């Protein structure tokens, strides 16, 4: 059976990651959360006091960062590891969310992440979500989805998600952070968030999680031919 690459891009909190994970599960594909990679780099830079305005310091720090994904038996999900340590929870904290879009705008950081992401997708059979997956990482992906949703709804969903994960965060600051990240992600010079010309827009404001998964899996099956 033919295997394809599915690229899911969109704004913060549209449900990309949870949707992409479930789509991958239903198709038996690998799921890669590219945002987790930028978040893990951000965690490293913060914990090690790296001056992100100093290009050389950033380059030296990047050489010391190794990112891997491994299945966590207790959650049944793939977790990101930073230099061998599971940091799946630490990367979701408000501190990391505050800084991540600035780190993700640094070209050296992007170069390293994109190379690793492309290597993951070289065999197909992958679902990856992020900001530049359809435009930069896999411009030839067979299925490209661009997810959008009303920002107030996105903030509500993120608040629920963080509370469920035991991470303290209030609606107002989440909303401010989503707006600020959208602004930085769409306006940066290197690989800004934009919809690929051949992507399909999916507005998730008033559809359920199951509906959005169902729609994407349906489109994928058509392309796979099964
Ligand atoms: O889950 P959420 O939508 O909050 O964001 P994420 O996917 O975890 O990504 C966190 C941040 O990483 C984004 O706001 C972007 O600044 C950056 N990012 C990126 O630049 N390119 C990607 N492919 C994925 C994430």
PDB file of C-alpha atoms and ligand atoms in Angstrom:
ATOM      1  CA  UNK A   1       0.000   0.000   0.000  1.00  0.00           C
ATOM      2  CA  UNK A   2       1.179   3.503  -0.835  1.00  0.00           C
ATOM      3  CA  UNK A   3       2.299   5.603   2.156  1.00  0.00           C
ATOM      4  CA  UNK A   4       2.033   9.369   2.114  1.00  0.00           C
ATOM      5  CA  UNK A   5       3.198  12.432   4.019  1.00  0.00           C
ATOM      6  CA  UNK A   6       0.482  14.447   5.775  1.00  0.00           C
ATOM      7  CA  UNK A   7       1.378  18.019   6.755  1.00  0.00           C
ATOM      8  CA  UNK A   8      -0.857  19.832   9.235  1.00  0.00           C
ATOM      9  CA  UNK A   9      -0.128  23.507   9.826  1.00  0.00           C
ATOM     10  CA  UNK A  10      -2.040  26.273  11.527  1.00  0.00           C
ATOM     11  CA  UNK A  11      -2.357  28.721  14.367  1.00  0.00           C
ATOM     12  CA  UNK A  12      -1.628  27.988  18.019  1.00  0.00           C
ATOM     13  CA  UNK A  13      -4.306  26.013  19.778  1.00  0.00           C
ATOM     14  CA  UNK A  14      -6.379  24.980  16.752  1.00  0.00           C
ATOM     15  CA  UNK A  15      -6.017  21.353  17.830  1.00  0.00           C
ATOM     16  CA  UNK A  16      -3.311  20.427  15.334  1.00  0.00           C
ATOM     17  CA  UNK A  17      -1.314  18.194  17.649  1.00  0.00           C
ATOM     18  CA  UNK A  18      -4.157  16.144  19.092  1.00  0.00           C
ATOM     19  CA  UNK A  19      -5.747  15.825  15.642  1.00  0.00           C
ATOM     20  CA  UNK A  20      -2.479  14.848  13.967  1.00  0.00           C
ATOM     21  CA  UNK A  21      -1.757  12.243  16.659  1.00  0.00           C
ATOM     22  CA  UNK A  22      -5.168  10.601  16.225  1.00  0.00           C
ATOM     23  CA  UNK A  23      -5.002  10.719  12.412  1.00  0.00           C
ATOM     24  CA  UNK A  24      -1.611   8.966  12.591  1.00  0.00           C
ATOM     25  CA  UNK A  25      -2.995   6.351  14.995  1.00  0.00           C
ATOM     26  CA  UNK A  26      -5.950   5.539  12.720  1.00  0.00           C
ATOM     27  CA  UNK A  27      -3.717   5.225   9.665  1.00  0.00           C
ATOM     28  CA  UNK A  28      -0.921   3.369  11.485  1.00  0.00           C
ATOM     29  CA  UNK A  29       1.462   6.222  10.667  1.00  0.00           C
ATOM     30  CA  UNK A  30       4.229   7.859  12.689  1.00  0.00           C
ATOM     31  CA  UNK A  31       3.288  11.155  14.347  1.00  0.00           C
ATOM     32  CA  UNK A  32       5.839  13.928  14.853  1.00  0.00           C
ATOM     33  CA  UNK A  33       5.040  17.049  16.888  1.00  0.00           C
ATOM     34  CA  UNK A  34       7.438  19.608  15.381  1.00  0.00           C
ATOM     35  CA  UNK A  35       6.328  22.261  17.885  1.00  0.00           C
ATOM     36  CA  UNK A  36       7.609  20.048  20.714  1.00  0.00           C
ATOM     37  CA  UNK A  37      11.061  20.256  19.118  1.00  0.00           C
ATOM     38  CA  UNK A  38      11.056  24.084  19.181  1.00  0.00           C
ATOM     39  CA  UNK A  39       9.716  23.984  22.720  1.00  0.00           C
ATOM     40  CA  UNK A  40      12.490  21.598  23.858  1.00  0.00           C
ATOM     41  CA  UNK A  41      15.155  23.866  22.330  1.00  0.00           C
ATOM     42  CA  UNK A  42      13.535  26.776  24.183  1.00  0.00           C
ATOM     43  CA  UNK A  43      13.629  24.834  27.455  1.00  0.00           C
ATOM     44  CA  UNK A  44      17.344  24.150  26.956  1.00  0.00           C
ATOM     45  CA  UNK A  45      18.137  27.798  26.161  1.00  0.00           C
ATOM     46  CA  UNK A  46      16.221  28.984  29.239  1.00  0.00           C
ATOM     47  CA  UNK A  47      17.683  26.402  31.639  1.00  0.00           C
ATOM     48  CA  UNK A  48      21.222  27.135  30.454  1.00  0.00           C
ATOM     49  CA  UNK A  49      20.936  30.911  30.397  1.00  0.00           C
ATOM     50  CA  UNK A  50      21.799  31.192  26.700  1.00  0.00           C
ATOM     51  CA  UNK A  51      21.784  34.736  25.312  1.00  0.00           C
ATOM     52  CA  UNK A  52      19.542  34.246  22.286  1.00  0.00           C
ATOM     53  CA  UNK A  53      20.726  37.486  20.685  1.00  0.00           C
ATOM     54  CA  UNK A  54      24.255  36.067  20.454  1.00  0.00           C
ATOM     55  CA  UNK A  55      24.382  33.996  17.257  1.00  0.00           C
ATOM     56  CA  UNK A  56      27.607  32.178  18.193  1.00  0.00           C
ATOM     57  CA  UNK A  57      26.293  31.262  21.630  1.00  0.00           C
ATOM     58  CA  UNK A  58      23.095  29.929  20.061  1.00  0.00           C
ATOM     59  CA  UNK A  59      25.114  27.849  17.563  1.00  0.00           C
ATOM     60  CA  UNK A  60      27.279  26.369  20.341  1.00  0.00           C
ATOM     61  CA  UNK A  61      24.170  25.566  22.379  1.00  0.00           C
ATOM     62  CA  UNK A  62      22.509  23.871  19.393  1.00  0.00           C
ATOM     63  CA  UNK A  63      25.495  21.514  19.077  1.00  0.00           C
ATOM     64  CA  UNK A  64      24.801  20.289  22.597  1.00  0.00           C
ATOM     65  CA  UNK A  65      21.124  19.574  21.985  1.00  0.00           C
ATOM     66  CA  UNK A  66      19.951  16.123  21.008  1.00  0.00           C
ATOM     67  CA  UNK A  67      16.224  15.615  20.493  1.00  0.00           C
ATOM     68  CA  UNK A  68      14.588  12.217  20.250  1.00  0.00           C
ATOM     69  CA  UNK A  69      11.049  10.865  20.463  1.00  0.00           C
ATOM     70  CA  UNK A  70      10.196   7.711  22.390  1.00  0.00           C
ATOM     71  CA  UNK A  71       6.962   5.955  23.265  1.00  0.00           C
ATOM     72  CA  UNK A  72       5.996   6.482  26.901  1.00  0.00           C
ATOM     73  CA  UNK A  73       4.370   3.282  28.182  1.00  0.00           C
ATOM     74  CA  UNK A  74       2.230   5.047  30.803  1.00  0.00           C
ATOM     75  CA  UNK A  75       0.601   7.536  28.400  1.00  0.00           C
ATOM     76  CA  UNK A  76       0.872   5.385  25.268  1.00  0.00           C
ATOM     77  CA  UNK A  77       2.113   8.507  23.478  1.00  0.00           C
ATOM     78  CA  UNK A  78       5.361   9.522  21.899  1.00  0.00           C
ATOM     79  CA  UNK A  79       7.222  11.911  24.230  1.00  0.00           C
ATOM     80  CA  UNK A  80      10.062  14.256  23.351  1.00  0.00           C
ATOM     81  CA  UNK A  81      13.420  13.720  25.057  1.00  0.00           C
ATOM     82  CA  UNK A  82      16.006  16.463  25.461  1.00  0.00           C
ATOM     83  CA  UNK A  83      19.485  14.914  25.785  1.00  0.00           C
ATOM     84  CA  UNK A  84      17.905  11.670  26.918  1.00  0.00           C
ATOM     85  CA  UNK A  85      15.433  13.153  29.430  1.00  0.00           C
ATOM     86  CA  UNK A  86      11.649  13.073  28.958  1.00  0.00           C
ATOM     87  CA  UNK A  87      10.597  16.755  28.936  1.00  0.00           C
ATOM     88  CA  UNK A  88       7.086  16.341  27.491  1.00  0.00           C
ATOM     89  CA  UNK A  89       5.500  18.083  30.485  1.00  0.00           C
ATOM     90  CA  UNK A  90       8.143  20.800  31.080  1.00  0.00           C
ATOM     91  CA  UNK A  91       7.885  22.082  27.507  1.00  0.00           C
ATOM     92  CA  UNK A  92       4.169  22.969  27.933  1.00  0.00           C
ATOM     93  CA  UNK A  93       4.676  25.440  30.810  1.00  0.00           C
ATOM     94  CA  UNK A  94       3.788  29.127  30.335  1.00  0.00           C
ATOM     95  CA  UNK A  95       7.510  30.058  30.633  1.00  0.00           C
ATOM     96  CA  UNK A  96       8.344  28.051  27.535  1.00  0.00           C
ATOM     97  CA  UNK A  97       5.222  29.286  25.700  1.00  0.00           C
ATOM     98  CA  UNK A  98       6.330  32.877  26.368  1.00  0.00           C
ATOM     99  CA  UNK A  99       9.728  32.426  24.738  1.00  0.00           C
ATOM    100  CA  UNK A 100       9.248  29.763  22.069  1.00  0.00           C
ATOM    101  CA  UNK A 101       8.255  31.971  19.134  1.00  0.00           C
ATOM    102  CA  UNK A 102      11.376  34.118  19.579  1.00  0.00           C
ATOM    103  CA  UNK A 103      13.600  31.040  19.585  1.00  0.00           C
ATOM    104  CA  UNK A 104      11.733  29.551  16.614  1.00  0.00           C
ATOM    105  CA  UNK A 105      12.458  32.697  14.597  1.00  0.00           C
ATOM    106  CA  UNK A 106      16.248  32.118  14.765  1.00  0.00           C
ATOM    107  CA  UNK A 107      17.418  30.731  11.376  1.00  0.00           C
ATOM    108  CA  UNK A 108      20.105  28.406  12.880  1.00  0.00           C
ATOM    109  CA  UNK A 109      17.478  26.839  15.120  1.00  0.00           C
ATOM    110  CA  UNK A 110      15.111  26.301  12.194  1.00  0.00           C
ATOM    111  CA  UNK A 111      17.851  24.805  10.017  1.00  0.00           C
ATOM    112  CA  UNK A 112      18.633  22.146  12.595  1.00  0.00           C
ATOM    113  CA  UNK A 113      14.962  21.309  13.307  1.00  0.00           C
ATOM    114  CA  UNK A 114      13.972  21.150   9.630  1.00  0.00           C
ATOM    115  CA  UNK A 115      16.842  18.765   8.782  1.00  0.00           C
ATOM    116  CA  UNK A 116      15.775  16.376  11.536  1.00  0.00           C
ATOM    117  CA  UNK A 117      12.091  16.633  10.530  1.00  0.00           C
ATOM    118  CA  UNK A 118      12.882  15.884   6.879  1.00  0.00           C
ATOM    119  CA  UNK A 119      14.875  12.815   7.922  1.00  0.00           C
ATOM    120  CA  UNK A 120      11.837  11.533   9.867  1.00  0.00           C
ATOM    121  CA  UNK A 121       9.656  11.859   6.787  1.00  0.00           C
ATOM    122  CA  UNK A 122      12.005  10.378   4.219  1.00  0.00           C
ATOM    123  CA  UNK A 123      10.088   7.063   4.076  1.00  0.00           C
ATOM    124  CA  UNK A 124       6.551   8.565   4.057  1.00  0.00           C
ATOM    125  CA  UNK A 125       3.906   7.156   6.411  1.00  0.00           C
ATOM    126  CA  UNK A 126       4.096  10.212   8.631  1.00  0.00           C
ATOM    127  CA  UNK A 127       1.834  12.914  10.014  1.00  0.00           C
ATOM    128  CA  UNK A 128       3.655  16.058  11.160  1.00  0.00           C
ATOM    129  CA  UNK A 129       2.110  19.200  12.563  1.00  0.00           C
ATOM    130  CA  UNK A 130       3.589  22.678  12.888  1.00  0.00           C
ATOM    131  CA  UNK A 131       3.814  26.027  11.148  1.00  0.00           C
ATOM    132  CA  UNK A 132       5.987  25.434   8.062  1.00  0.00           C
ATOM    133  CA  UNK A 133       5.478  21.745   7.405  1.00  0.00           C
ATOM    134  CA  UNK A 134       3.627  22.126   4.085  1.00  0.00           C
ATOM    135  CA  UNK A 135       5.636  25.148   2.931  1.00  0.00           C
ATOM    136  CA  UNK A 136       9.220  24.307   3.942  1.00  0.00           C
ATOM    137  CA  UNK A 137       9.677  20.874   5.533  1.00  0.00           C
ATOM    138  CA  UNK A 138       7.571  18.788   3.102  1.00  0.00           C
ATOM    139  CA  UNK A 139       6.579  21.049   0.181  1.00  0.00           C
ATOM    140  CA  UNK A 140       5.683  17.885  -1.769  1.00  0.00           C
ATOM    141  CA  UNK A 141       3.470  16.349   0.936  1.00  0.00           C
ATOM    142  CA  UNK A 142       0.530  14.485  -0.628  1.00  0.00           C
ATOM    143  CA  UNK A 143      -1.964  15.970   1.846  1.00  0.00           C
ATOM    144  CA  UNK A 144      -1.697  19.455   3.334  1.00  0.00           C
ATOM    145  CA  UNK A 145      -4.147  20.759   5.915  1.00  0.00           C
ATOM    146  CA  UNK A 146      -4.240  24.287   7.322  1.00  0.00           C
ATOM    147  CA  UNK A 147      -6.185  24.506  10.577  1.00  0.00           C
ATOM    148  CA  UNK A 148      -7.833  27.699  11.773  1.00  0.00           C
ATOM    149  CA  UNK A 149     -10.289  28.492  14.604  1.00  0.00           C
ATOM    150  CA  UNK A 150     -11.671  31.456  16.463  1.00  0.00           C
ATOM    151  CA  UNK A 151      -9.034  32.675  18.946  1.00  0.00           C
ATOM    152  CA  UNK A 152     -11.403  32.761  21.964  1.00  0.00           C
ATOM    153  CA  UNK A 153     -12.316  29.129  21.317  1.00  0.00           C
ATOM    154  CA  UNK A 154      -8.641  28.232  20.934  1.00  0.00           C
ATOM    155  CA  UNK A 155      -7.829  29.846  24.300  1.00  0.00           C
ATOM    156  CA  UNK A 156     -10.691  27.956  25.978  1.00  0.00           C
ATOM    157  CA  UNK A 157      -9.430  24.656  24.610  1.00  0.00           C
ATOM    158  CA  UNK A 158      -5.841  25.384  25.650  1.00  0.00           C
ATOM    159  CA  UNK A 159      -6.953  26.318  29.165  1.00  0.00           C
ATOM    160  CA  UNK A 160      -8.793  23.004  29.499  1.00  0.00           C
ATOM    161  CA  UNK A 161      -5.829  21.055  28.113  1.00  0.00           C
ATOM    162  CA  UNK A 162      -3.329  22.701  30.509  1.00  0.00           C
ATOM    163  CA  UNK A 163      -5.602  22.263  33.510  1.00  0.00           C
ATOM    164  CA  UNK A 164      -6.015  18.591  32.675  1.00  0.00           C
ATOM    165  CA  UNK A 165      -2.225  18.247  32.490  1.00  0.00           C
ATOM    166  CA  UNK A 166      -1.901  19.887  35.923  1.00  0.00           C
ATOM    167  CA  UNK A 167      -0.250  23.046  34.550  1.00  0.00           C
ATOM    168  CA  UNK A 168      -1.534  26.263  36.111  1.00  0.00           C
ATOM    169  CA  UNK A 169      -2.616  28.861  33.535  1.00  0.00           C
ATOM    170  CA  UNK A 170      -5.447  31.383  33.328  1.00  0.00           C
ATOM    171  CA  UNK A 171      -7.641  32.158  30.326  1.00  0.00           C
ATOM    172  CA  UNK A 172      -6.546  35.782  29.949  1.00  0.00           C
ATOM    173  CA  UNK A 173      -2.835  35.092  29.801  1.00  0.00           C
ATOM    174  CA  UNK A 174      -3.378  32.107  27.499  1.00  0.00           C
ATOM    175  CA  UNK A 175      -5.358  34.321  25.113  1.00  0.00           C
ATOM    176  CA  UNK A 176      -2.622  36.977  25.195  1.00  0.00           C
ATOM    177  CA  UNK A 177       0.047  34.348  24.538  1.00  0.00           C
ATOM    178  CA  UNK A 178      -1.849  32.822  21.576  1.00  0.00           C
ATOM    179  CA  UNK A 179      -2.289  36.258  20.002  1.00  0.00           C
ATOM    180  CA  UNK A 180       1.344  37.178  20.540  1.00  0.00           C
ATOM    181  CA  UNK A 181       2.634  33.868  19.123  1.00  0.00           C
ATOM    182  CA  UNK A 182       0.334  34.190  16.090  1.00  0.00           C
ATOM    183  CA  UNK A 183       1.764  37.657  15.490  1.00  0.00           C
ATOM    184  CA  UNK A 184       5.406  36.539  15.819  1.00  0.00           C
ATOM    185  CA  UNK A 185       4.899  33.302  13.853  1.00  0.00           C
ATOM    186  CA  UNK A 186       3.220  35.022  10.895  1.00  0.00           C
ATOM    187  CA  UNK A 187       5.581  38.002  10.749  1.00  0.00           C
ATOM    188  CA  UNK A 188       8.997  36.370  11.117  1.00  0.00           C
ATOM    189  CA  UNK A 189      11.353  36.484   8.137  1.00  0.00           C
ATOM    190  CA  UNK A 190      12.406  32.828   8.090  1.00  0.00           C
ATOM    191  CA  UNK A 191       9.551  30.443   7.181  1.00  0.00           C
ATOM    192  CA  UNK A 192       6.592  32.451   8.499  1.00  0.00           C
ATOM    193  CA  UNK A 193       3.317  30.699   9.210  1.00  0.00           C
ATOM    194  CA  UNK A 194       1.292  30.848   6.006  1.00  0.00           C
ATOM    195  CA  UNK A 195      -1.087  28.563   4.193  1.00  0.00           C
ATOM    196  CA  UNK A 196       0.494  26.647   1.302  1.00  0.00           C
ATOM    197  CA  UNK A 197      -1.275  27.376  -1.992  1.00  0.00           C
ATOM    198  CA  UNK A 198      -2.238  23.699  -2.324  1.00  0.00           C
ATOM    199  CA  UNK A 199      -3.371  23.233   1.294  1.00  0.00           C
ATOM    200  CA  UNK A 200      -6.962  22.602   2.383  1.00  0.00           C
ATOM    201  CA  UNK A 201      -8.267  24.985   5.025  1.00  0.00           C
ATOM    202  CA  UNK A 202     -10.118  23.427   7.935  1.00  0.00           C
ATOM    203  CA  UNK A 203     -11.990  25.682  10.364  1.00  0.00           C
ATOM    204  CA  UNK A 204     -12.353  23.783  13.640  1.00  0.00           C
ATOM    205  CA  UNK A 205     -14.292  26.450  15.600  1.00  0.00           C
ATOM    206  CA  UNK A 206     -17.570  24.605  15.563  1.00  0.00           C
ATOM    207  CA  UNK A 207     -16.801  21.040  14.630  1.00  0.00           C
ATOM    208  CA  UNK A 208     -15.963  18.299  17.098  1.00  0.00           C
ATOM    209  CA  UNK A 209     -12.595  16.635  17.484  1.00  0.00           C
ATOM    210  CA  UNK A 210     -13.970  13.398  15.992  1.00  0.00           C
ATOM    211  CA  UNK A 211     -15.338  15.274  12.989  1.00  0.00           C
ATOM    212  CA  UNK A 212     -12.028  16.929  12.204  1.00  0.00           C
ATOM    213  CA  UNK A 213     -10.139  13.656  12.536  1.00  0.00           C
ATOM    214  CA  UNK A 214     -12.723  11.900  10.367  1.00  0.00           C
ATOM    215  CA  UNK A 215     -12.432  14.532   7.618  1.00  0.00           C
ATOM    216  CA  UNK A 216      -8.651  14.347   7.463  1.00  0.00           C
ATOM    217  CA  UNK A 217      -8.535  10.539   7.602  1.00  0.00           C
ATOM    218  CA  UNK A 218     -11.094  10.473   4.761  1.00  0.00           C
ATOM    219  CA  UNK A 219      -8.959  12.764   2.606  1.00  0.00           C
ATOM    220  CA  UNK A 220      -5.857  10.729   3.427  1.00  0.00           C
ATOM    221  CA  UNK A 221      -7.506   7.420   2.481  1.00  0.00           C
ATOM    222  CA  UNK A 222      -8.521   8.862  -0.899  1.00  0.00           C
ATOM    223  CA  UNK A 223      -4.924   9.782  -1.602  1.00  0.00           C
ATOM    224  CA  UNK A 224      -3.548   6.487  -0.323  1.00  0.00           C
ATOM    225  CA  UNK A 225      -6.174   4.662  -2.405  1.00  0.00           C
ATOM    226  CA  UNK A 226      -7.765   2.564   0.345  1.00  0.00           C
TER     227      UNK A 226
HETATM  228  O1  LIG B   1       0.617  23.634  20.370  1.00  0.00           O
HETATM  229  P1  LIG B   1       0.783  25.066  20.000  1.00  0.00           P
HETATM  230  O2  LIG B   1      -0.070  25.423  18.844  1.00  0.00           O
HETATM  231  O3  LIG B   1       0.677  25.986  21.149  1.00  0.00           O
HETATM  232  O4  LIG B   1       2.240  25.316  19.490  1.00  0.00           O
HETATM  233  P2  LIG B   1       3.362  24.272  19.130  1.00  0.00           P
HETATM  234  O5  LIG B   1       2.978  23.477  17.932  1.00  0.00           O
HETATM  235  O6  LIG B   1       3.773  23.540  20.357  1.00  0.00           O
HETATM  236  O7  LIG B   1       4.545  25.267  18.671  1.00  0.00           O
HETATM  237  C1  LIG B   1       5.136  26.168  19.574  1.00  0.00           C
HETATM  238  C2  LIG B   1       5.833  27.251  18.791  1.00  0.00           C
HETATM  239  O8  LIG B   1       6.906  26.677  18.050  1.00  0.00           O
HETATM  240  C3  LIG B   1       4.998  28.000  17.772  1.00  0.00           C
HETATM  241  O9  LIG B   1       4.289  29.095  18.319  1.00  0.00           O
HETATM  242  C4  LIG B   1       6.059  28.464  16.775  1.00  0.00           C
HETATM  243  O10 LIG B   1       6.688  29.643  17.217  1.00  0.00           O
HETATM  244  C5  LIG B   1       7.082  27.339  16.821  1.00  0.00           C
HETATM  245  N1  LIG B   1       6.963  26.389  15.706  1.00  0.00           N
HETATM  246  C6  LIG B   1       7.531  26.728  14.494  1.00  0.00           C
HETATM  247  O11 LIG B   1       8.052  27.825  14.344  1.00  0.00           O
HETATM  248  N2  LIG B   1       7.525  25.855  13.468  1.00  0.00           N
HETATM  249  C7  LIG B   1       6.965  24.648  13.603  1.00  0.00           C
HETATM  250  N3  LIG B   1       6.997  23.805  12.582  1.00  0.00           N
HETATM  251  C8  LIG B   1       6.341  24.295  14.812  1.00  0.00           C
HETATM  252  C9  LIG B   1       6.343  25.188  15.859  1.00  0.00           C
END
